[in-house]
XYZ file of C-alpha atoms in Angstrom:
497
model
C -57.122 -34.536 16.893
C -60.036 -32.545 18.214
C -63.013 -32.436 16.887
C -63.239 -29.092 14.856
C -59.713 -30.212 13.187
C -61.098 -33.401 12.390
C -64.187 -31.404 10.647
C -61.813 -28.923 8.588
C -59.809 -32.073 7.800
C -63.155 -34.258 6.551
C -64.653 -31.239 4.811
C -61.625 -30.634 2.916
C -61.232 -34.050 1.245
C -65.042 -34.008 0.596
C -64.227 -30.673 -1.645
C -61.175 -32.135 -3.138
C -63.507 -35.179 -3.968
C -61.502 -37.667 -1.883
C -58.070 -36.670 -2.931
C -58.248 -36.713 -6.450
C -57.379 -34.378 -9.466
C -59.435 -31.841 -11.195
C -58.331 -32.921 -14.545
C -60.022 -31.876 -18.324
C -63.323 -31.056 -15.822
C -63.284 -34.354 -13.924
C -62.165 -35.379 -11.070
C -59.323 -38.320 -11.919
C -57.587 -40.798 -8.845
C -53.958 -39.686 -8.641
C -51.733 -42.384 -10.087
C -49.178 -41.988 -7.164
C -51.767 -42.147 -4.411
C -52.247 -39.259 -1.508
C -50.046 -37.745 1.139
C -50.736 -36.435 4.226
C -51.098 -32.634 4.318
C -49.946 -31.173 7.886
C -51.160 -28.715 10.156
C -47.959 -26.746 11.615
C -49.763 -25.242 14.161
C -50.760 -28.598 15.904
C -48.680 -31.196 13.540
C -52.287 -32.823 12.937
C -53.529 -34.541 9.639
C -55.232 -31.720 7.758
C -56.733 -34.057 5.175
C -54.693 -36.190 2.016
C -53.692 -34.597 -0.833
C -53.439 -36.566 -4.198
C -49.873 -37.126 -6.075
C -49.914 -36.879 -9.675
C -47.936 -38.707 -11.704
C -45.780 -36.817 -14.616
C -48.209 -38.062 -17.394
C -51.177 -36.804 -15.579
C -49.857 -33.419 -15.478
C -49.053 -34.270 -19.123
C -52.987 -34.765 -19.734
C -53.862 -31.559 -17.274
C -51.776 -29.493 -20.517
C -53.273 -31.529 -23.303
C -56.448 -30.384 -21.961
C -56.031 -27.478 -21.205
C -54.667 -26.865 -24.860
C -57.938 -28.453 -26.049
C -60.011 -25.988 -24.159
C -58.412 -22.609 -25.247
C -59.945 -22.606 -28.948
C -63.344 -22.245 -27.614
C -62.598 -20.082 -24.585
C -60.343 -17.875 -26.451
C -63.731 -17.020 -28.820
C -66.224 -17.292 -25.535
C -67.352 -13.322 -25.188
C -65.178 -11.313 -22.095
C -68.482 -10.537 -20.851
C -68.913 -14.206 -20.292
C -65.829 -15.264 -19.282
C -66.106 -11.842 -16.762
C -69.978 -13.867 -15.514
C -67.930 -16.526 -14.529
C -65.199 -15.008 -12.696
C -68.395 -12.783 -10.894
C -69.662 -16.083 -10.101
C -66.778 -17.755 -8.678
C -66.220 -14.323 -6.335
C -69.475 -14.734 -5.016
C -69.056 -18.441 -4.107
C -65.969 -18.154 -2.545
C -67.085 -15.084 -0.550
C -70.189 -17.276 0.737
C -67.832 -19.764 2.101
C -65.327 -17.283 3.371
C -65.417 -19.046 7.120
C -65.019 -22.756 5.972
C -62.338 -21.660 3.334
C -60.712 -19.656 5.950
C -60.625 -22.788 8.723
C -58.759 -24.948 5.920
C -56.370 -22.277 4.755
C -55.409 -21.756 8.622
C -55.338 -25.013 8.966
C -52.673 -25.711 5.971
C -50.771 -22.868 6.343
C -50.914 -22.012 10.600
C -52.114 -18.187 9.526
C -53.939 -16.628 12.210
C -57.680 -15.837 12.071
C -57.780 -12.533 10.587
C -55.027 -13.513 8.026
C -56.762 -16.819 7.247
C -60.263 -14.707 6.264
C -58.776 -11.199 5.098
C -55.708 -11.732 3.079
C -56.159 -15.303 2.177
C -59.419 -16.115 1.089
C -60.729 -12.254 1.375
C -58.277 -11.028 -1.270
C -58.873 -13.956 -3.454
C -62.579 -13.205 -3.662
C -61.699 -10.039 -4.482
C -59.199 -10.958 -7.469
C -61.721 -12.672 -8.996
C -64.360 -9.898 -8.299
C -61.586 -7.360 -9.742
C -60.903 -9.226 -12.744
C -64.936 -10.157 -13.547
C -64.790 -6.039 -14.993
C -64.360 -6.386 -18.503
C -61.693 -3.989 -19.781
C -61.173 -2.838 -23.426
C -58.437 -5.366 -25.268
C -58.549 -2.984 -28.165
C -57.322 0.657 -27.964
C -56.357 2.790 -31.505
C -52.769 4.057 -31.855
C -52.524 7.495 -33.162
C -52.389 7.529 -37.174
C -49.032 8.244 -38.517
C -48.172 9.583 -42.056
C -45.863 7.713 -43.593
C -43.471 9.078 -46.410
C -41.583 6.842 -48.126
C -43.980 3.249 -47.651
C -42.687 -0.167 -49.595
C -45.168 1.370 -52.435
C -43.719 5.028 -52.962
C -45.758 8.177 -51.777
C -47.028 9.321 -48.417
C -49.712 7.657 -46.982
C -51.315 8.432 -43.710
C -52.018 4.492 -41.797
C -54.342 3.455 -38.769
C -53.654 0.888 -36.130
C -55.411 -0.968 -33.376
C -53.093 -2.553 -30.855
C -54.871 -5.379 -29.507
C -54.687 -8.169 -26.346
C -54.423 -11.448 -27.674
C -54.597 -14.417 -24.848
C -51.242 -16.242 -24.221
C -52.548 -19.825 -24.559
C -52.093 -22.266 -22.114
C -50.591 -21.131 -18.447
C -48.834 -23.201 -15.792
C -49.575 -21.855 -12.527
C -46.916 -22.491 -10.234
C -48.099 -21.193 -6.876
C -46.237 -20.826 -3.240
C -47.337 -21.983 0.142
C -47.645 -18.918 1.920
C -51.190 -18.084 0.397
C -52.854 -20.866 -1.537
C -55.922 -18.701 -1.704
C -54.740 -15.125 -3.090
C -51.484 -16.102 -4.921
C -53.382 -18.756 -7.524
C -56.278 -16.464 -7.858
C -54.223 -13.663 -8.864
C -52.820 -16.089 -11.636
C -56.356 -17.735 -12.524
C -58.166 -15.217 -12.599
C -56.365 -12.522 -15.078
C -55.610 -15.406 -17.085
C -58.791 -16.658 -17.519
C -60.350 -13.263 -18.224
C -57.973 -13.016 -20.684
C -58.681 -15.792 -22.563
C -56.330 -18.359 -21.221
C -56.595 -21.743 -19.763
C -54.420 -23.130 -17.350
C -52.575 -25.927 -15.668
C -52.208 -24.825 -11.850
C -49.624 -26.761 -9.770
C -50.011 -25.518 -6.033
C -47.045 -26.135 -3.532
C -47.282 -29.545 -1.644
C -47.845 -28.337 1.472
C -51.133 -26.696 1.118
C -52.451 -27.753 -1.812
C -56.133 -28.301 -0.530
C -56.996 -24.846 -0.772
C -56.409 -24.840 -4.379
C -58.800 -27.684 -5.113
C -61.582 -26.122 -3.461
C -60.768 -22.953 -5.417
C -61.296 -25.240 -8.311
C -64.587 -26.659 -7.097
C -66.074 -22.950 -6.370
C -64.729 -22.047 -10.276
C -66.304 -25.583 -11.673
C -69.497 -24.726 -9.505
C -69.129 -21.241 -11.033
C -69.527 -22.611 -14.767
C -65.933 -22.879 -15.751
C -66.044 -25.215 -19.225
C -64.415 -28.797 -19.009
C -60.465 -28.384 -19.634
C -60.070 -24.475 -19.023
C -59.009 -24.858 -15.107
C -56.821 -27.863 -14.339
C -55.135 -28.510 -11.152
C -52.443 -31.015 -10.614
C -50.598 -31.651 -7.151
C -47.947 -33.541 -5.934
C -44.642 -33.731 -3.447
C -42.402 -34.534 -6.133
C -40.344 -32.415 -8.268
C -41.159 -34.608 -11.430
C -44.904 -32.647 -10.818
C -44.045 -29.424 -11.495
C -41.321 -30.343 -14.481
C -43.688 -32.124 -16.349
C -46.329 -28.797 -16.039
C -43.226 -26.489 -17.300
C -41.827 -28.605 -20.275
C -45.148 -29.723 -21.734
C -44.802 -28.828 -25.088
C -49.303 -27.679 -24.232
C -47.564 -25.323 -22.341
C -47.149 -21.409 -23.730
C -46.593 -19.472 -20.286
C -45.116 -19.901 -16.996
C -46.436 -17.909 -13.927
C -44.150 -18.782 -10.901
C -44.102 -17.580 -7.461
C -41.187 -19.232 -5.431
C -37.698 -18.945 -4.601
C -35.143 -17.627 -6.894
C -33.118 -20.915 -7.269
C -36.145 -22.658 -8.654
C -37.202 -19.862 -10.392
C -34.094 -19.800 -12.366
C -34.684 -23.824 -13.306
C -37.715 -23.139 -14.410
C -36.386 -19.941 -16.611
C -33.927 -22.217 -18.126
C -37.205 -23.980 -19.350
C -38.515 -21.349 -20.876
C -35.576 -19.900 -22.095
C -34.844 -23.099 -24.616
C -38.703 -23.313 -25.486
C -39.280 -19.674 -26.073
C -42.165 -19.764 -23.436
C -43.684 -16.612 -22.383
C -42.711 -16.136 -18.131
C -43.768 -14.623 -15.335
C -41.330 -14.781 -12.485
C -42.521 -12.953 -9.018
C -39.254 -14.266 -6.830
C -37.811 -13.497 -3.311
C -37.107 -10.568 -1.509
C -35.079 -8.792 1.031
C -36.822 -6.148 1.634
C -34.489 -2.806 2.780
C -36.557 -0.608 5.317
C -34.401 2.741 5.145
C -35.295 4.676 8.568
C -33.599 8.067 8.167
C -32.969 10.216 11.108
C -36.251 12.303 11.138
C -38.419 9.343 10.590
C -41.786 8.818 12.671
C -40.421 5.877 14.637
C -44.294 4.490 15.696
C -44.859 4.197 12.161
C -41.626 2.669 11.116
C -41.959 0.262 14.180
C -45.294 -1.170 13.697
C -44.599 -1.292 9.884
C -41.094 -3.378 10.314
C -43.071 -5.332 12.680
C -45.239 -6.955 10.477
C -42.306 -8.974 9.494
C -42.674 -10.645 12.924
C -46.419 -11.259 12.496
C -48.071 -11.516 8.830
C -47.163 -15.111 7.842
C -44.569 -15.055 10.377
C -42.180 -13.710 7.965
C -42.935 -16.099 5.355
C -43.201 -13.216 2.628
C -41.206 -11.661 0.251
C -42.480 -8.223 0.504
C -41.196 -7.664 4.012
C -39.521 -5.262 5.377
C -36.501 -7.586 6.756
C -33.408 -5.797 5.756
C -33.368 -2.506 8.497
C -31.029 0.161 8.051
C -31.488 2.636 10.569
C -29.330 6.419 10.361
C -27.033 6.881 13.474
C -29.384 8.967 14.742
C -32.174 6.908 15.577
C -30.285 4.055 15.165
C -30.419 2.822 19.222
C -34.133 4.099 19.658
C -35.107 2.513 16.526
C -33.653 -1.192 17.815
C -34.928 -0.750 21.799
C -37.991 -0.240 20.224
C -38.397 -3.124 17.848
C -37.078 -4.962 20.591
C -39.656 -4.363 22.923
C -42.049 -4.728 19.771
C -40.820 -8.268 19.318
C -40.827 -9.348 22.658
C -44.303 -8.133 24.010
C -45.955 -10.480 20.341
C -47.586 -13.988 21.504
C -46.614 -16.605 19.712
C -48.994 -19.689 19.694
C -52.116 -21.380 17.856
C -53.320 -19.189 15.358
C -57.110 -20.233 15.922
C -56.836 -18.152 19.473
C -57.778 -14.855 18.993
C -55.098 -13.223 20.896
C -52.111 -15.147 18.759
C -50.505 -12.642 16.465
C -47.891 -14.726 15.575
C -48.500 -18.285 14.281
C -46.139 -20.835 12.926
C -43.774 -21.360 9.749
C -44.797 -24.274 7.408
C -43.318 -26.658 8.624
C -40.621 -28.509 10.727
C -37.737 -28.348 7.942
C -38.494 -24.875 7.608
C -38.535 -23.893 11.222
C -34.994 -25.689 11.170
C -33.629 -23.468 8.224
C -34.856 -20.766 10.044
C -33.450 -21.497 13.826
C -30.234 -22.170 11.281
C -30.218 -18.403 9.765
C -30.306 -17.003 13.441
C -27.221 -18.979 14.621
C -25.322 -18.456 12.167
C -26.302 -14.569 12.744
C -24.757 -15.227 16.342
C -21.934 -16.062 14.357
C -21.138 -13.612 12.332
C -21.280 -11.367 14.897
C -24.898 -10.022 15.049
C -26.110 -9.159 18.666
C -29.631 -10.921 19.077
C -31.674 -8.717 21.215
C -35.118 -10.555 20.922
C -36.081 -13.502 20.064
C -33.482 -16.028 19.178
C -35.422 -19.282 21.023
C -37.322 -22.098 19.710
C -40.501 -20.758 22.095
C -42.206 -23.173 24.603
C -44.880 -24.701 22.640
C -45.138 -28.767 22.673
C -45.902 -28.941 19.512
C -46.141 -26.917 16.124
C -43.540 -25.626 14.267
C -42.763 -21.914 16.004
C -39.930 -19.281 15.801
C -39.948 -16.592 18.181
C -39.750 -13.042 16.504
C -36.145 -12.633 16.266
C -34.369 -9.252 16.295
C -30.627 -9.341 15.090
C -28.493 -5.730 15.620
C -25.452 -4.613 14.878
C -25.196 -6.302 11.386
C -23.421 -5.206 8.132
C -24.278 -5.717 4.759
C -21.920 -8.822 3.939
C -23.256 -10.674 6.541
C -25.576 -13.697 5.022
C -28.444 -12.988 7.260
C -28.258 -9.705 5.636
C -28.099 -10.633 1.772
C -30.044 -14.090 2.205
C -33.685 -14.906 2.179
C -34.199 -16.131 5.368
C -38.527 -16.218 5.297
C -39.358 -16.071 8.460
C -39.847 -13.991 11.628
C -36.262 -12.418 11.909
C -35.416 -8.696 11.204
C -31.640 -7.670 11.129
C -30.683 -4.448 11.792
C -27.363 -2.335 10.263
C -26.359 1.348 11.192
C -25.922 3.813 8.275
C -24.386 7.735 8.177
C -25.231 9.618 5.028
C -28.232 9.264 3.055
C -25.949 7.942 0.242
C -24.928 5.387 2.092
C -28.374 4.145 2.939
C -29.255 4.249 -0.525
C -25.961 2.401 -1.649
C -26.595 -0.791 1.238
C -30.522 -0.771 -0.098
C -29.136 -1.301 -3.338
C -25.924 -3.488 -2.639
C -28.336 -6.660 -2.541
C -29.227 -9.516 -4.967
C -32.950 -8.503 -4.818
C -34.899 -6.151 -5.816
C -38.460 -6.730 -4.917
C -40.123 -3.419 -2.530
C -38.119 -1.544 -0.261
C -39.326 0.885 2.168
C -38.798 4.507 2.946
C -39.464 6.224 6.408
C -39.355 9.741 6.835
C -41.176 12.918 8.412
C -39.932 14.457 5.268
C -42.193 13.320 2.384
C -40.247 14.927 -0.280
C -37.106 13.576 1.104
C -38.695 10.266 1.441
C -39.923 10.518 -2.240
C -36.394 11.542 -3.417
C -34.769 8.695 -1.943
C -37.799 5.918 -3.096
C -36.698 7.288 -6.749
C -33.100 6.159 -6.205
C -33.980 2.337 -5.580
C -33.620 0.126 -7.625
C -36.350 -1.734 -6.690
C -39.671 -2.900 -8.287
C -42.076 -0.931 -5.309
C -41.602 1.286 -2.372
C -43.134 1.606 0.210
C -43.045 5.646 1.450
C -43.898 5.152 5.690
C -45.840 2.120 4.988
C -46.352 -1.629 4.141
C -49.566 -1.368 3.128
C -50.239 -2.286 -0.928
C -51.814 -0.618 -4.097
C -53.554 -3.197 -5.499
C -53.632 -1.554 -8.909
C -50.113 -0.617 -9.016
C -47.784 -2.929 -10.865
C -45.895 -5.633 -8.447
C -42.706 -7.453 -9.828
C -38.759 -6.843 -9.412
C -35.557 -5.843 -10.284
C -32.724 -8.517 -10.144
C -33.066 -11.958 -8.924
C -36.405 -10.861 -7.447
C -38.093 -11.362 -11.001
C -38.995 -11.215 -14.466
C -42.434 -8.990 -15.502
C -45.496 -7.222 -13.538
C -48.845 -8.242 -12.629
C -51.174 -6.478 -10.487
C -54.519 -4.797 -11.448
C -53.897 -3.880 -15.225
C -50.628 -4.934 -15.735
C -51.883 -8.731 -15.114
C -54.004 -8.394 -17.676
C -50.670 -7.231 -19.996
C -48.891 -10.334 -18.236
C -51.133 -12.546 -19.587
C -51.623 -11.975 -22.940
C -49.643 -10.776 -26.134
C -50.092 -8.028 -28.064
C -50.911 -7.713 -31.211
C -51.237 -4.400 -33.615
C -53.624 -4.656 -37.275
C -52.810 -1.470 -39.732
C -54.529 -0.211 -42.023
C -54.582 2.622 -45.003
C -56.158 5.728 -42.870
């Protein structure tokens, strides 16, 4: 290992205070010992994560339940201090933050700083402005009440926190994904239990250092980690627990609704995606190109919002693939930490398998690979060249499967109907895309999705707008506002008017 990794790799267990728990505001040694946390760019030791055992996680919940009396009744304002607080720390260490998220994960540079540990400052920042949990409800004159006569009544409808949230959150971003959970919840009033994925968990423990640093009370943040499923389980069935906010595949997803389901716990569920990108025959092909490529590039596919589902109108259909073709092909693929790499790797060695999997079985099906489709050159690191599949139909399982990572498939269409019928004809429902010269046209088709965003000729995200899906891609919304909603109940107090 050189000797920056080895620096990332000692600064990160010196913020996750030697591998242990964050625990009821202490730092606790994991009854199952530590693991080994890889870097899939290199295959180096990152640093040693600690594995909880299932009646630690147990204790994260009972203390977390402890905790939400008195933060429940601790002012907004404050609470908001604390989240400004936290923003500012994390944006003051956005560099050495950055270096260990790349370093987990294999995102490039700009990723690692920008969208990682960028947007999660800025979650916290967003979430530090105090927003009315009180608004009136127009009066109403009722005629006939349980006491006879007309009487005109008032009402306040009014946020109420939750309780206590588990925070399941996904590898791709341990930096933005939990702070868009932690930080909502908190401001709302919540505590919570956050269980990050195993392969990146360091990130998250630092996240909870900045929020203890910030002034966080004992028992409000918790986090537990571990490889084992037992981990999670225990976090979801703990009777401490009131709420569930999961970010993950669908298969677990649906476990861990079955949870919640028998216990009457409150869920959020932001699932996977296959992501239709309907090019119609007047679209801008530049745009569409460079937007379909960021499946290739940002987290090397490993994201549910993209675009990875291409259906292309006959009429651009063969420009639109020579293009992406050539798109594919002229990306480097390499370390992420050199500043011409736009393409890192996947997580990790299984994954990069499932993926190399997904594109042979493409082959066949039938799909014509016309980029991509190699395990490129590098000694080590876990890498998938950007892989373009043509020629596919709908019923193919590259087409209808999450495949999360660097491969785009590509299926011809006629009639804007039809387009609109394969978009549709999917079990997911997260964003779609819409690319045409036409805006109004575009717009007209985006309303016939039945999706839970679209994305009119572009990727790029509202961060105010509401995020969630239709279908297997989800239960709820979050985002902005609607987090806020997500994490709280509401409650409504009448009165005579």
């Amino acid at each position: 290992m050189s000797g920056g990794r080895k620096q990332v790799g000692d600064d990160a267990k010196q913020v996750g205070d030697g591998g242990k728990l964050f625990v009821g505001g202490a730092w606790v040694e994991p009854d199952g010992g530590c693991y080994e946390v890889t870097d899939p760019a290199t295959e180096d030791t990152v640093g040693r994560a600690p594995e909880a055992s299932p009646e630690q996680v147990r204790a994260a919940c009972a203390a977390a339940r402890e905790a939400f009396g008195p933060w429940s009744r601790t002012a907004p304002e404050e609470r908001a201090a604390i989240l400004a607080r936290a923003a500012d720390l994390i944006r003051a260490r956005l560099v050495p933050y950055a270096e260990l998220a790349q370093a987990e994960t294999g995102a490039t540079t700009a990723t690692a700083r920008a969208m990682q540990v960028g947007v999660a400052a800025a979650r916290f920042r967003r979430y530090a402005r105090v927003e009315p949990a009180e608004w009136p409800v127009q009066p109403q004159i009722n005629e006939a009440g349980p006491m006879g006569g007309a009487a005109v009544m008032g009402a306040l409808a009014a946020r109420r926190p939750v309780g206590v949230v588990a925070c399941v959150t996904s590898y791709n971003n341990p930096w933005a994904n939990p702070a868009g959970k932690i930080a909502p919840a908190l401001a709302m009033g919540n505590t919570v239990v956050v269980k990050p994925a195993p392969q990146d968990p360091l990130s998250v423990y630092r996240m909870a250092r900045a929020l203890e640093e910030a002034g966080v009370p004992r028992g409000v943040v918790n986090v537990v980690s571990g490889r084992s499923v037992a981990v999670g389980e225990a976090a979801v069935e703990s009777p401490d627990v009131d709420m569930v906010s999961f970010t993950g595949s669908t298969a677990v997803g649906q476990r861990i609704a079955e949870v919640c389901g028998r216990h009457m716990k409150r869920q959020l569920m932001e699932l996977g995606g296959k992501g239709a990108a309907l090019v119609l025959d007047d679209a801008d092909l530049d745009s569409a190109v460079a937007g379909i490529g960021t499946t290739f590039s940002f987290y090397s596919g490993q994201i549910c919002t993209a675009p990875t589902r291409v259906l292309a109108q006959r009429g651009v259909y063969d420009r639109l693939v020579e293009r992406l073709a050539a798109y594919a092909r002229r990306l480097k693929v390499g370390d992420p930490r050199e500043p011409d790499t736009v393409v890192g790797p996947v997580i990790s060695a299984a994954h990069r398998d499932r993926v190399e999997a997904y594109v042979e079985l493409g082959r066949k099906e039938g799909a014509v690979v016309v980029a991509g489709g190699e395990r490129p050159p590098q000694e080590r690191g876990f890498y998938v060249a950007p892989t373009l599949l043509a020629d596919c139909t709908n019923d193919l399982r590259v087409a209808r499967e999450e495949i999360f990572g660097p491969v785009v498939v590509v299926i011809p269409f006629d009639e804007e109907d039809e387009g609109v019928a394969l978009a549709d004809d999917c079990d997911y429902g997260l964003i779609d895309y819409v690319w045409s010269a036409d805006v109004a046209r575009a717009f007209r088709v985006a309303r016939r999705l039945r999706t839970g965003g679209v994305g009119v000729n572009t990727v790029g995200r509202n961060m105010e707008a509401p995020f969630g899906g239709f279908r297997k891609s989800g239960v709820g919304r979050d985002v902005g506002s609607y987090a806020l909603h997500a994490y709280s109940e509401v409650q409504s107090i009448v009165w005579p008017g």
